[in-house]
């Protein structure tokens, strides 16, 4: 049986990989992009060039939208000559762009109000980067009514890893919320990776050895491991993940948090540092360049002249800083997920297999999710002491430590709320019930 | 009757003015500084050059120490050839440097342990800048046992404005704590002045008109008015108040806050921005240069092309942002002062006549101090809405808004704590009982 024809818009870094993978899988794919060069390149890779946006949608029973942002989605779906007016009856439409859940819900409402409630609309943001997009091994978080999910499932499966297709309960918006709460961790830990390496450099520690120690410790995060090589090599132009990409995702988080009047002190802190860096011209370059916000020279230049004892003591500060900060990050993400009604067990599974993963999330995050809040042996007061030493040393060195200080203030607020003697996982209580 | 001889160490910007003012008042002043040029200049101004530190103290019944930091104080007082060993029996020693209260207390303890409990030691930090130092119209916050205060009072009076000598109850450390909690406001509002003007520039507002509107509104602060001209003219080299000065004071605050496990999210946020700017090379220049952290061009270059209606709407965002942020700043300073046992009525009087003053402090701060917490008509939720609009607009413009976002998170935590329907002054409850 021949495979059905698929329409596709948005042939950027991610979309190009996704669309060409579908081509490789044997789907006839009609691709469109506002940049003619991208369409031409798609043609070279075996795709069928759409002559116009409408052409890419006309008569297509299946359609994938992978443009960059909600305003772009609005234009391609509902603007003049847009996709929705061209799709046939009962078509299936996958929205894979990262957008606010409220925006995904507004698309469903607009389809109804325009009399196109027949369209099987799926809210299905993706994660994993350009390489996994091209390999068809993305993580996909898909939410929709079950009939729609049933209709689009083969396409979702074609683009995702077998173990990384998450059918998220809760309908339209649930997929976007799942992606968003994952990005709380990503947004904090991308900056955290730079903060910890900059702090280590200010302490006079060898960058490679410090990174090795972090990797094999409770301070590990996926982002640290992933950004490390580019940070060490200052491989930022263009790099693999521009600052503007995480900044867009973080903006969705903080905007949604404001709408929900939910506190996100760490994610907000990260956002402000990203915005400062944007003002300094770092927007288009790799986000591992954030290390420059903490240390003004390449960190590989640091030659450690400390004694073994001093090195061990400084390294401990670095590990403590990152681990405790990642614990507060886990609390922030889990509390927000819980508030939004996200399935926490699915969230846990997804994170551990994705870019937001950290050892602190795997252990302390799991305790928070399983209702063992405050039962771990290290108390809030212990964590304050441990992080406090690192924060004070950074201050003595005149090293910014944005996340470390933000985490410190959250922990102290937990203590002020009477949680000092409870296990440090009870820091999640600061974020409300 | 001839005036007594005074010894003096630390002839920097402030110390030189203080010492030469004493000379003008007819005191024989023996001045010393590690920079021979400063001693020479002091001689030209009528002072008596100390040949050594010990020489400046030997046989002097009265002594003023105005070096830059606690480590310097420790060296000049107790180091080899230091002041304490040279001072005569029952001498009076004024420590006017800004130091942590715990350090001032350690000086008193060390005097005792060295058998020099006879010295009348006074913890008496000053405020007001170089001009007021030279005019003898400083604010001085003096704490000590009453016999010591009695002994040194004439000197404190000679250097301060008649209405600005605060005899702070609580003994040694109380003066330093009073100065420190004042600097919470100064540290936040110095950055706030830049943040609000940078935000206005990002909104496309005329800098001068915006500043005029702020001055005559509830968003007014002394720091904004004081820093404005230098900000407009980019008069930063060397300017009037180097970034390193406020950074030192903020470091005393955040270090003390950590020791006391007290949350200072706004002051910590300001500190991190200062540290980032330090890394960018702004240390020696005027702190009004912080506007560059929010807008990359001179703000005077902004030519407003908005309609009257748009201008009014944008201006309202600017005023709301600053006023609500200053309200949270007032809560942070007052809560910390209360926690440290500072006399709040005296604190209020002092602030209103000093550099930490703001309209928000004068009104909402007074309500907090007088126990009318939560009784004002604007609720926490109202304040969140008002500040939220400004924060969102800044985000849409990609404008950093460090303090605005930090204040927003504090307010949202207040709401999470069940205070949403109470007056906005109840935000102080987030800082503990």
JSON list of C-alpha atoms in Angstrom, two decimals, chain A residues 64-271:
[
{"chain": "A", "resi": 64, "resn": "UNK", "atom": "CA", "xyz": [2.71, 19.12, 9.48]},
{"chain": "A", "resi": 65, "resn": "UNK", "atom": "CA", "xyz": [3.32, 22.71, 10.62]},
{"chain": "A", "resi": 66, "resn": "UNK", "atom": "CA", "xyz": [6.83, 23.37, 11.92]},
{"chain": "A", "resi": 67, "resn": "UNK", "atom": "CA", "xyz": [7.26, 27.15, 11.67]},
{"chain": "A", "resi": 68, "resn": "UNK", "atom": "CA", "xyz": [9.11, 29.01, 14.41]},
{"chain": "A", "resi": 69, "resn": "UNK", "atom": "CA", "xyz": [6.55, 30.77, 16.60]},
{"chain": "A", "resi": 70, "resn": "UNK", "atom": "CA", "xyz": [2.88, 31.30, 17.40]},
{"chain": "A", "resi": 71, "resn": "UNK", "atom": "CA", "xyz": [2.56, 34.48, 15.27]},
{"chain": "A", "resi": 72, "resn": "UNK", "atom": "CA", "xyz": [4.00, 32.54, 12.30]},
{"chain": "A", "resi": 73, "resn": "UNK", "atom": "CA", "xyz": [1.59, 29.66, 12.96]},
{"chain": "A", "resi": 74, "resn": "UNK", "atom": "CA", "xyz": [-1.32, 32.09, 13.02]},
{"chain": "A", "resi": 75, "resn": "UNK", "atom": "CA", "xyz": [-0.27, 33.51, 9.64]},
{"chain": "A", "resi": 76, "resn": "UNK", "atom": "CA", "xyz": [0.30, 30.18, 7.88]},
{"chain": "A", "resi": 77, "resn": "UNK", "atom": "CA", "xyz": [-2.86, 28.57, 9.24]},
{"chain": "A", "resi": 78, "resn": "UNK", "atom": "CA", "xyz": [-5.38, 31.40, 9.05]},
{"chain": "A", "resi": 79, "resn": "UNK", "atom": "CA", "xyz": [-3.84, 34.20, 6.97]},
{"chain": "A", "resi": 80, "resn": "UNK", "atom": "CA", "xyz": [-4.81, 34.95, 3.38]},
{"chain": "A", "resi": 81, "resn": "UNK", "atom": "CA", "xyz": [-3.91, 31.94, 1.23]},
{"chain": "A", "resi": 82, "resn": "UNK", "atom": "CA", "xyz": [-3.38, 29.92, 4.40]},
{"chain": "A", "resi": 83, "resn": "UNK", "atom": "CA", "xyz": [-3.36, 26.23, 5.10]},
{"chain": "A", "resi": 84, "resn": "UNK", "atom": "CA", "xyz": [-6.72, 25.76, 6.81]},
{"chain": "A", "resi": 85, "resn": "UNK", "atom": "CA", "xyz": [-8.76, 27.04, 3.90]},
{"chain": "A", "resi": 86, "resn": "UNK", "atom": "CA", "xyz": [-6.93, 24.62, 1.59]},
{"chain": "A", "resi": 87, "resn": "UNK", "atom": "CA", "xyz": [-7.04, 21.42, 3.65]},
{"chain": "A", "resi": 88, "resn": "UNK", "atom": "CA", "xyz": [-9.62, 18.80, 2.57]},
{"chain": "A", "resi": 89, "resn": "UNK", "atom": "CA", "xyz": [-12.46, 17.57, 4.78]},
{"chain": "A", "resi": 90, "resn": "UNK", "atom": "CA", "xyz": [-11.32, 15.54, 7.84]},
{"chain": "A", "resi": 91, "resn": "UNK", "atom": "CA", "xyz": [-7.64, 16.31, 7.22]},
{"chain": "A", "resi": 92, "resn": "UNK", "atom": "CA", "xyz": [-5.16, 15.74, 10.05]},
{"chain": "A", "resi": 93, "resn": "UNK", "atom": "CA", "xyz": [-3.06, 18.73, 11.10]},
{"chain": "A", "resi": 94, "resn": "UNK", "atom": "CA", "xyz": [-0.01, 18.34, 13.33]},
{"chain": "A", "resi": 95, "resn": "UNK", "atom": "CA", "xyz": [1.23, 21.51, 14.98]},
{"chain": "A", "resi": 96, "resn": "UNK", "atom": "CA", "xyz": [4.84, 20.69, 15.92]},
{"chain": "A", "resi": 97, "resn": "UNK", "atom": "CA", "xyz": [5.99, 24.26, 16.63]},
{"chain": "A", "resi": 98, "resn": "UNK", "atom": "CA", "xyz": [6.68, 25.21, 20.24]},
{"chain": "A", "resi": 99, "resn": "UNK", "atom": "CA", "xyz": [3.83, 27.54, 21.23]},
{"chain": "A", "resi": 100, "resn": "UNK", "atom": "CA", "xyz": [2.01, 28.46, 24.44]},
{"chain": "A", "resi": 101, "resn": "UNK", "atom": "CA", "xyz": [-0.69, 25.93, 25.40]},
{"chain": "A", "resi": 102, "resn": "UNK", "atom": "CA", "xyz": [-3.20, 28.77, 25.40]},
{"chain": "A", "resi": 103, "resn": "UNK", "atom": "CA", "xyz": [-2.28, 29.50, 21.80]},
{"chain": "A", "resi": 104, "resn": "UNK", "atom": "CA", "xyz": [-2.72, 25.83, 20.77]},
{"chain": "A", "resi": 105, "resn": "UNK", "atom": "CA", "xyz": [-6.16, 25.96, 22.40]},
{"chain": "A", "resi": 106, "resn": "UNK", "atom": "CA", "xyz": [-6.99, 29.15, 20.50]},
{"chain": "A", "resi": 107, "resn": "UNK", "atom": "CA", "xyz": [-6.17, 27.36, 17.23]},
{"chain": "A", "resi": 108, "resn": "UNK", "atom": "CA", "xyz": [-8.68, 24.61, 18.10]},
{"chain": "A", "resi": 109, "resn": "UNK", "atom": "CA", "xyz": [-11.28, 27.26, 18.93]},
{"chain": "A", "resi": 110, "resn": "UNK", "atom": "CA", "xyz": [-10.63, 29.16, 15.71]},
{"chain": "A", "resi": 111, "resn": "UNK", "atom": "CA", "xyz": [-10.94, 25.97, 13.65]},
{"chain": "A", "resi": 112, "resn": "UNK", "atom": "CA", "xyz": [-14.38, 25.47, 15.24]},
{"chain": "A", "resi": 113, "resn": "UNK", "atom": "CA", "xyz": [-15.48, 29.06, 14.74]},
{"chain": "A", "resi": 114, "resn": "UNK", "atom": "CA", "xyz": [-14.42, 28.96, 11.09]},
{"chain": "A", "resi": 115, "resn": "UNK", "atom": "CA", "xyz": [-16.47, 25.83, 10.56]},
{"chain": "A", "resi": 116, "resn": "UNK", "atom": "CA", "xyz": [-13.42, 23.56, 10.26]},
{"chain": "A", "resi": 117, "resn": "UNK", "atom": "CA", "xyz": [-14.06, 21.48, 13.35]},
{"chain": "A", "resi": 118, "resn": "UNK", "atom": "CA", "xyz": [-13.74, 18.50, 10.99]},
{"chain": "A", "resi": 119, "resn": "UNK", "atom": "CA", "xyz": [-9.95, 18.90, 10.96]},
{"chain": "A", "resi": 120, "resn": "UNK", "atom": "CA", "xyz": [-8.11, 16.49, 13.27]},
{"chain": "A", "resi": 121, "resn": "UNK", "atom": "CA", "xyz": [-5.87, 18.99, 15.00]},
{"chain": "A", "resi": 122, "resn": "UNK", "atom": "CA", "xyz": [-2.97, 17.69, 17.13]},
{"chain": "A", "resi": 123, "resn": "UNK", "atom": "CA", "xyz": [-0.88, 19.78, 19.54]},
{"chain": "A", "resi": 124, "resn": "UNK", "atom": "CA", "xyz": [2.46, 18.00, 19.20]},
{"chain": "A", "resi": 125, "resn": "UNK", "atom": "CA", "xyz": [5.63, 19.95, 19.97]},
{"chain": "A", "resi": 126, "resn": "UNK", "atom": "CA", "xyz": [8.92, 18.15, 19.52]},
{"chain": "A", "resi": 127, "resn": "UNK", "atom": "CA", "xyz": [12.31, 18.09, 21.20]},
{"chain": "A", "resi": 128, "resn": "UNK", "atom": "CA", "xyz": [15.71, 16.68, 20.42]},
{"chain": "A", "resi": 129, "resn": "UNK", "atom": "CA", "xyz": [17.58, 18.88, 17.98]},
{"chain": "A", "resi": 130, "resn": "UNK", "atom": "CA", "xyz": [18.26, 18.84, 14.25]},
{"chain": "A", "resi": 131, "resn": "UNK", "atom": "CA", "xyz": [20.12, 15.52, 14.13]},
{"chain": "A", "resi": 132, "resn": "UNK", "atom": "CA", "xyz": [17.37, 13.54, 15.82]},
{"chain": "A", "resi": 133, "resn": "UNK", "atom": "CA", "xyz": [14.83, 15.33, 13.61]},
{"chain": "A", "resi": 134, "resn": "UNK", "atom": "CA", "xyz": [16.68, 14.02, 10.53]},
{"chain": "A", "resi": 135, "resn": "UNK", "atom": "CA", "xyz": [16.94, 10.55, 12.07]},
{"chain": "A", "resi": 136, "resn": "UNK", "atom": "CA", "xyz": [13.23, 10.39, 12.93]},
{"chain": "A", "resi": 137, "resn": "UNK", "atom": "CA", "xyz": [14.09, 9.86, 16.59]},
{"chain": "A", "resi": 138, "resn": "UNK", "atom": "CA", "xyz": [12.63, 13.01, 18.14]},
{"chain": "A", "resi": 139, "resn": "UNK", "atom": "CA", "xyz": [10.77, 13.22, 21.41]},
{"chain": "A", "resi": 140, "resn": "UNK", "atom": "CA", "xyz": [7.20, 14.23, 20.64]},
{"chain": "A", "resi": 141, "resn": "UNK", "atom": "CA", "xyz": [4.61, 15.34, 23.18]},
{"chain": "A", "resi": 142, "resn": "UNK", "atom": "CA", "xyz": [1.23, 14.97, 21.55]},
{"chain": "A", "resi": 143, "resn": "UNK", "atom": "CA", "xyz": [-2.10, 16.04, 23.00]},
{"chain": "A", "resi": 144, "resn": "UNK", "atom": "CA", "xyz": [-5.47, 15.90, 21.22]},
{"chain": "A", "resi": 145, "resn": "UNK", "atom": "CA", "xyz": [-8.85, 14.14, 21.32]},
{"chain": "A", "resi": 146, "resn": "UNK", "atom": "CA", "xyz": [-8.25, 10.40, 20.86]},
{"chain": "A", "resi": 147, "resn": "UNK", "atom": "CA", "xyz": [-9.78, 10.26, 17.37]},
{"chain": "A", "resi": 148, "resn": "UNK", "atom": "CA", "xyz": [-7.30, 12.89, 16.20]},
{"chain": "A", "resi": 149, "resn": "UNK", "atom": "CA", "xyz": [-4.39, 11.11, 17.87]},
{"chain": "A", "resi": 150, "resn": "UNK", "atom": "CA", "xyz": [-5.49, 7.87, 16.21]},
{"chain": "A", "resi": 151, "resn": "UNK", "atom": "CA", "xyz": [-5.59, 9.55, 12.83]},
{"chain": "A", "resi": 152, "resn": "UNK", "atom": "CA", "xyz": [-2.15, 11.19, 13.12]},
{"chain": "A", "resi": 153, "resn": "UNK", "atom": "CA", "xyz": [-0.39, 8.50, 15.10]},
{"chain": "A", "resi": 154, "resn": "UNK", "atom": "CA", "xyz": [1.48, 6.94, 12.18]},
{"chain": "A", "resi": 155, "resn": "UNK", "atom": "CA", "xyz": [3.04, 10.31, 11.36]},
{"chain": "A", "resi": 156, "resn": "UNK", "atom": "CA", "xyz": [3.97, 10.99, 14.98]},
{"chain": "A", "resi": 157, "resn": "UNK", "atom": "CA", "xyz": [5.56, 7.53, 15.11]},
{"chain": "A", "resi": 158, "resn": "UNK", "atom": "CA", "xyz": [7.42, 8.11, 11.87]},
{"chain": "A", "resi": 159, "resn": "UNK", "atom": "CA", "xyz": [9.10, 11.22, 13.27]},
{"chain": "A", "resi": 160, "resn": "UNK", "atom": "CA", "xyz": [9.81, 10.03, 16.84]},
{"chain": "A", "resi": 161, "resn": "UNK", "atom": "CA", "xyz": [11.89, 7.47, 18.64]},
{"chain": "A", "resi": 162, "resn": "UNK", "atom": "CA", "xyz": [9.85, 4.39, 19.58]},
{"chain": "A", "resi": 163, "resn": "UNK", "atom": "CA", "xyz": [10.29, 5.15, 23.28]},
{"chain": "A", "resi": 164, "resn": "UNK", "atom": "CA", "xyz": [9.89, 8.89, 22.99]},
{"chain": "A", "resi": 165, "resn": "UNK", "atom": "CA", "xyz": [6.41, 9.43, 21.65]},
{"chain": "A", "resi": 166, "resn": "UNK", "atom": "CA", "xyz": [4.39, 10.74, 24.57]},
{"chain": "A", "resi": 167, "resn": "UNK", "atom": "CA", "xyz": [0.64, 10.73, 24.15]},
{"chain": "A", "resi": 168, "resn": "UNK", "atom": "CA", "xyz": [-0.15, 13.36, 26.73]},
{"chain": "A", "resi": 169, "resn": "UNK", "atom": "CA", "xyz": [-3.53, 13.18, 28.45]},
{"chain": "A", "resi": 170, "resn": "UNK", "atom": "CA", "xyz": [-5.55, 16.41, 28.58]},
{"chain": "A", "resi": 171, "resn": "UNK", "atom": "CA", "xyz": [-6.32, 17.21, 24.96]},
{"chain": "A", "resi": 172, "resn": "UNK", "atom": "CA", "xyz": [-5.19, 20.25, 23.00]},
{"chain": "A", "resi": 173, "resn": "UNK", "atom": "CA", "xyz": [-2.66, 22.30, 25.00]},
{"chain": "A", "resi": 174, "resn": "UNK", "atom": "CA", "xyz": [-1.47, 19.34, 27.04]},
{"chain": "A", "resi": 175, "resn": "UNK", "atom": "CA", "xyz": [1.38, 18.59, 24.65]},
{"chain": "A", "resi": 176, "resn": "UNK", "atom": "CA", "xyz": [2.50, 22.22, 24.69]},
{"chain": "A", "resi": 177, "resn": "UNK", "atom": "CA", "xyz": [2.29, 22.36, 28.48]},
{"chain": "A", "resi": 178, "resn": "UNK", "atom": "CA", "xyz": [4.37, 19.20, 28.74]},
{"chain": "A", "resi": 179, "resn": "UNK", "atom": "CA", "xyz": [7.01, 20.68, 26.47]},
{"chain": "A", "resi": 180, "resn": "UNK", "atom": "CA", "xyz": [6.89, 23.97, 28.39]},
{"chain": "A", "resi": 181, "resn": "UNK", "atom": "CA", "xyz": [7.49, 22.45, 31.81]},
{"chain": "A", "resi": 182, "resn": "UNK", "atom": "CA", "xyz": [10.32, 20.42, 30.33]},
{"chain": "A", "resi": 183, "resn": "UNK", "atom": "CA", "xyz": [11.82, 23.64, 29.04]},
{"chain": "A", "resi": 184, "resn": "UNK", "atom": "CA", "xyz": [11.76, 25.12, 32.56]},
{"chain": "A", "resi": 185, "resn": "UNK", "atom": "CA", "xyz": [14.56, 22.65, 33.26]},
{"chain": "A", "resi": 186, "resn": "UNK", "atom": "CA", "xyz": [16.26, 23.25, 29.92]},
{"chain": "A", "resi": 187, "resn": "UNK", "atom": "CA", "xyz": [16.10, 27.05, 30.30]},
{"chain": "A", "resi": 188, "resn": "UNK", "atom": "CA", "xyz": [17.64, 26.97, 33.76]},
{"chain": "A", "resi": 189, "resn": "UNK", "atom": "CA", "xyz": [20.20, 24.25, 33.10]},
{"chain": "A", "resi": 190, "resn": "UNK", "atom": "CA", "xyz": [21.54, 25.79, 29.89]},
{"chain": "A", "resi": 191, "resn": "UNK", "atom": "CA", "xyz": [22.51, 28.85, 31.90]},
{"chain": "A", "resi": 192, "resn": "UNK", "atom": "CA", "xyz": [23.55, 26.69, 34.83]},
{"chain": "A", "resi": 193, "resn": "UNK", "atom": "CA", "xyz": [26.07, 24.88, 32.61]},
{"chain": "A", "resi": 194, "resn": "UNK", "atom": "CA", "xyz": [27.75, 28.18, 31.85]},
{"chain": "A", "resi": 195, "resn": "UNK", "atom": "CA", "xyz": [27.43, 29.46, 35.38]},
{"chain": "A", "resi": 196, "resn": "UNK", "atom": "CA", "xyz": [29.14, 26.45, 36.89]},
{"chain": "A", "resi": 197, "resn": "UNK", "atom": "CA", "xyz": [31.99, 26.46, 34.38]},
{"chain": "A", "resi": 198, "resn": "UNK", "atom": "CA", "xyz": [32.49, 30.22, 34.75]},
{"chain": "A", "resi": 199, "resn": "UNK", "atom": "CA", "xyz": [32.52, 29.88, 38.53]},
{"chain": "A", "resi": 200, "resn": "UNK", "atom": "CA", "xyz": [35.07, 27.05, 38.27]},
{"chain": "A", "resi": 201, "resn": "UNK", "atom": "CA", "xyz": [37.25, 29.25, 36.06]},
{"chain": "A", "resi": 202, "resn": "UNK", "atom": "CA", "xyz": [37.02, 32.11, 38.57]},
{"chain": "A", "resi": 203, "resn": "UNK", "atom": "CA", "xyz": [38.11, 29.65, 41.23]},
{"chain": "A", "resi": 204, "resn": "UNK", "atom": "CA", "xyz": [41.14, 28.82, 39.10]},
{"chain": "A", "resi": 205, "resn": "UNK", "atom": "CA", "xyz": [40.07, 25.26, 38.37]},
{"chain": "A", "resi": 206, "resn": "UNK", "atom": "CA", "xyz": [41.03, 23.33, 35.26]},
{"chain": "A", "resi": 207, "resn": "UNK", "atom": "CA", "xyz": [38.00, 23.30, 32.94]},
{"chain": "A", "resi": 208, "resn": "UNK", "atom": "CA", "xyz": [38.32, 19.76, 31.59]},
{"chain": "A", "resi": 209, "resn": "UNK", "atom": "CA", "xyz": [38.93, 18.15, 34.96]},
{"chain": "A", "resi": 210, "resn": "UNK", "atom": "CA", "xyz": [36.08, 20.09, 36.53]},
{"chain": "A", "resi": 211, "resn": "UNK", "atom": "CA", "xyz": [33.75, 18.99, 33.77]},
{"chain": "A", "resi": 212, "resn": "UNK", "atom": "CA", "xyz": [34.77, 15.36, 34.27]},
{"chain": "A", "resi": 213, "resn": "UNK", "atom": "CA", "xyz": [34.07, 15.67, 37.98]},
{"chain": "A", "resi": 214, "resn": "UNK", "atom": "CA", "xyz": [30.65, 17.21, 37.33]},
{"chain": "A", "resi": 215, "resn": "UNK", "atom": "CA", "xyz": [29.75, 14.45, 34.89]},
{"chain": "A", "resi": 216, "resn": "UNK", "atom": "CA", "xyz": [30.33, 11.70, 37.41]},
{"chain": "A", "resi": 217, "resn": "UNK", "atom": "CA", "xyz": [28.66, 13.52, 40.30]},
{"chain": "A", "resi": 218, "resn": "UNK", "atom": "CA", "xyz": [25.20, 14.41, 41.59]},
{"chain": "A", "resi": 219, "resn": "UNK", "atom": "CA", "xyz": [25.69, 17.80, 39.90]},
{"chain": "A", "resi": 220, "resn": "UNK", "atom": "CA", "xyz": [25.36, 16.22, 36.44]},
{"chain": "A", "resi": 221, "resn": "UNK", "atom": "CA", "xyz": [22.86, 17.54, 33.95]},
{"chain": "A", "resi": 222, "resn": "UNK", "atom": "CA", "xyz": [22.29, 16.60, 30.32]},
{"chain": "A", "resi": 223, "resn": "UNK", "atom": "CA", "xyz": [22.72, 20.23, 29.30]},
{"chain": "A", "resi": 224, "resn": "UNK", "atom": "CA", "xyz": [26.10, 20.46, 31.00]},
{"chain": "A", "resi": 225, "resn": "UNK", "atom": "CA", "xyz": [27.36, 17.37, 29.21]},
{"chain": "A", "resi": 226, "resn": "UNK", "atom": "CA", "xyz": [25.89, 18.50, 25.90]},
{"chain": "A", "resi": 227, "resn": "UNK", "atom": "CA", "xyz": [27.12, 22.12, 25.97]},
{"chain": "A", "resi": 228, "resn": "UNK", "atom": "CA", "xyz": [30.52, 21.28, 27.39]},
{"chain": "A", "resi": 229, "resn": "UNK", "atom": "CA", "xyz": [32.52, 20.63, 24.25]},
{"chain": "A", "resi": 230, "resn": "UNK", "atom": "CA", "xyz": [31.26, 23.77, 22.52]},
{"chain": "A", "resi": 231, "resn": "UNK", "atom": "CA", "xyz": [32.05, 25.74, 25.66]},
{"chain": "A", "resi": 232, "resn": "UNK", "atom": "CA", "xyz": [35.58, 24.39, 25.89]},
{"chain": "A", "resi": 233, "resn": "UNK", "atom": "CA", "xyz": [36.23, 25.00, 22.19]},
{"chain": "A", "resi": 234, "resn": "UNK", "atom": "CA", "xyz": [34.29, 28.28, 22.08]},
{"chain": "A", "resi": 235, "resn": "UNK", "atom": "CA", "xyz": [32.54, 26.75, 19.10]},
{"chain": "A", "resi": 236, "resn": "UNK", "atom": "CA", "xyz": [29.76, 29.34, 18.98]},
{"chain": "A", "resi": 237, "resn": "UNK", "atom": "CA", "xyz": [29.49, 30.50, 15.36]},
{"chain": "A", "resi": 238, "resn": "UNK", "atom": "CA", "xyz": [26.87, 29.44, 14.47]},
{"chain": "A", "resi": 239, "resn": "UNK", "atom": "CA", "xyz": [27.04, 26.59, 16.96]},
{"chain": "A", "resi": 240, "resn": "UNK", "atom": "CA", "xyz": [24.26, 24.10, 17.46]},
{"chain": "A", "resi": 241, "resn": "UNK", "atom": "CA", "xyz": [21.64, 26.00, 19.43]},
{"chain": "A", "resi": 242, "resn": "UNK", "atom": "CA", "xyz": [21.33, 29.76, 19.17]},
{"chain": "A", "resi": 243, "resn": "UNK", "atom": "CA", "xyz": [20.61, 31.81, 22.29]},
{"chain": "A", "resi": 244, "resn": "UNK", "atom": "CA", "xyz": [17.45, 33.11, 20.62]},
{"chain": "A", "resi": 245, "resn": "UNK", "atom": "CA", "xyz": [15.98, 29.59, 20.57]},
{"chain": "A", "resi": 246, "resn": "UNK", "atom": "CA", "xyz": [16.08, 28.97, 24.31]},
{"chain": "A", "resi": 247, "resn": "UNK", "atom": "CA", "xyz": [15.14, 32.61, 24.87]},
{"chain": "A", "resi": 248, "resn": "UNK", "atom": "CA", "xyz": [11.94, 32.07, 22.87]},
{"chain": "A", "resi": 249, "resn": "UNK", "atom": "CA", "xyz": [11.04, 28.99, 24.91]},
{"chain": "A", "resi": 250, "resn": "UNK", "atom": "CA", "xyz": [11.84, 30.72, 28.19]},
{"chain": "A", "resi": 251, "resn": "UNK", "atom": "CA", "xyz": [9.62, 33.61, 27.11]},
{"chain": "A", "resi": 252, "resn": "UNK", "atom": "CA", "xyz": [6.72, 31.19, 26.68]},
{"chain": "A", "resi": 253, "resn": "UNK", "atom": "CA", "xyz": [7.35, 29.91, 30.21]},
{"chain": "A", "resi": 254, "resn": "UNK", "atom": "CA", "xyz": [7.58, 33.27, 31.95]},
{"chain": "A", "resi": 255, "resn": "UNK", "atom": "CA", "xyz": [4.64, 34.68, 30.03]},
{"chain": "A", "resi": 256, "resn": "UNK", "atom": "CA", "xyz": [2.54, 31.65, 30.93]},
{"chain": "A", "resi": 257, "resn": "UNK", "atom": "CA", "xyz": [3.74, 31.85, 34.53]},
{"chain": "A", "resi": 258, "resn": "UNK", "atom": "CA", "xyz": [2.62, 35.48, 34.72]},
{"chain": "A", "resi": 259, "resn": "UNK", "atom": "CA", "xyz": [-0.75, 34.61, 33.21]},
{"chain": "A", "resi": 260, "resn": "UNK", "atom": "CA", "xyz": [-1.12, 31.90, 35.82]},
{"chain": "A", "resi": 261, "resn": "UNK", "atom": "CA", "xyz": [0.41, 34.09, 38.54]},
{"chain": "A", "resi": 262, "resn": "UNK", "atom": "CA", "xyz": [2.86, 31.31, 39.25]},
{"chain": "A", "resi": 263, "resn": "UNK", "atom": "CA", "xyz": [6.38, 32.12, 40.56]},
{"chain": "A", "resi": 264, "resn": "UNK", "atom": "CA", "xyz": [9.38, 31.06, 38.46]},
{"chain": "A", "resi": 265, "resn": "UNK", "atom": "CA", "xyz": [12.29, 32.85, 40.13]},
{"chain": "A", "resi": 266, "resn": "UNK", "atom": "CA", "xyz": [15.04, 30.70, 38.63]},
{"chain": "A", "resi": 267, "resn": "UNK", "atom": "CA", "xyz": [13.64, 30.64, 35.12]},
{"chain": "A", "resi": 268, "resn": "UNK", "atom": "CA", "xyz": [13.05, 34.43, 35.29]},
{"chain": "A", "resi": 269, "resn": "UNK", "atom": "CA", "xyz": [16.62, 34.90, 36.44]},
{"chain": "A", "resi": 270, "resn": "UNK", "atom": "CA", "xyz": [17.91, 32.85, 33.52]},
{"chain": "A", "resi": 271, "resn": "UNK", "atom": "CA", "xyz": [15.72, 34.86, 31.15]}
]
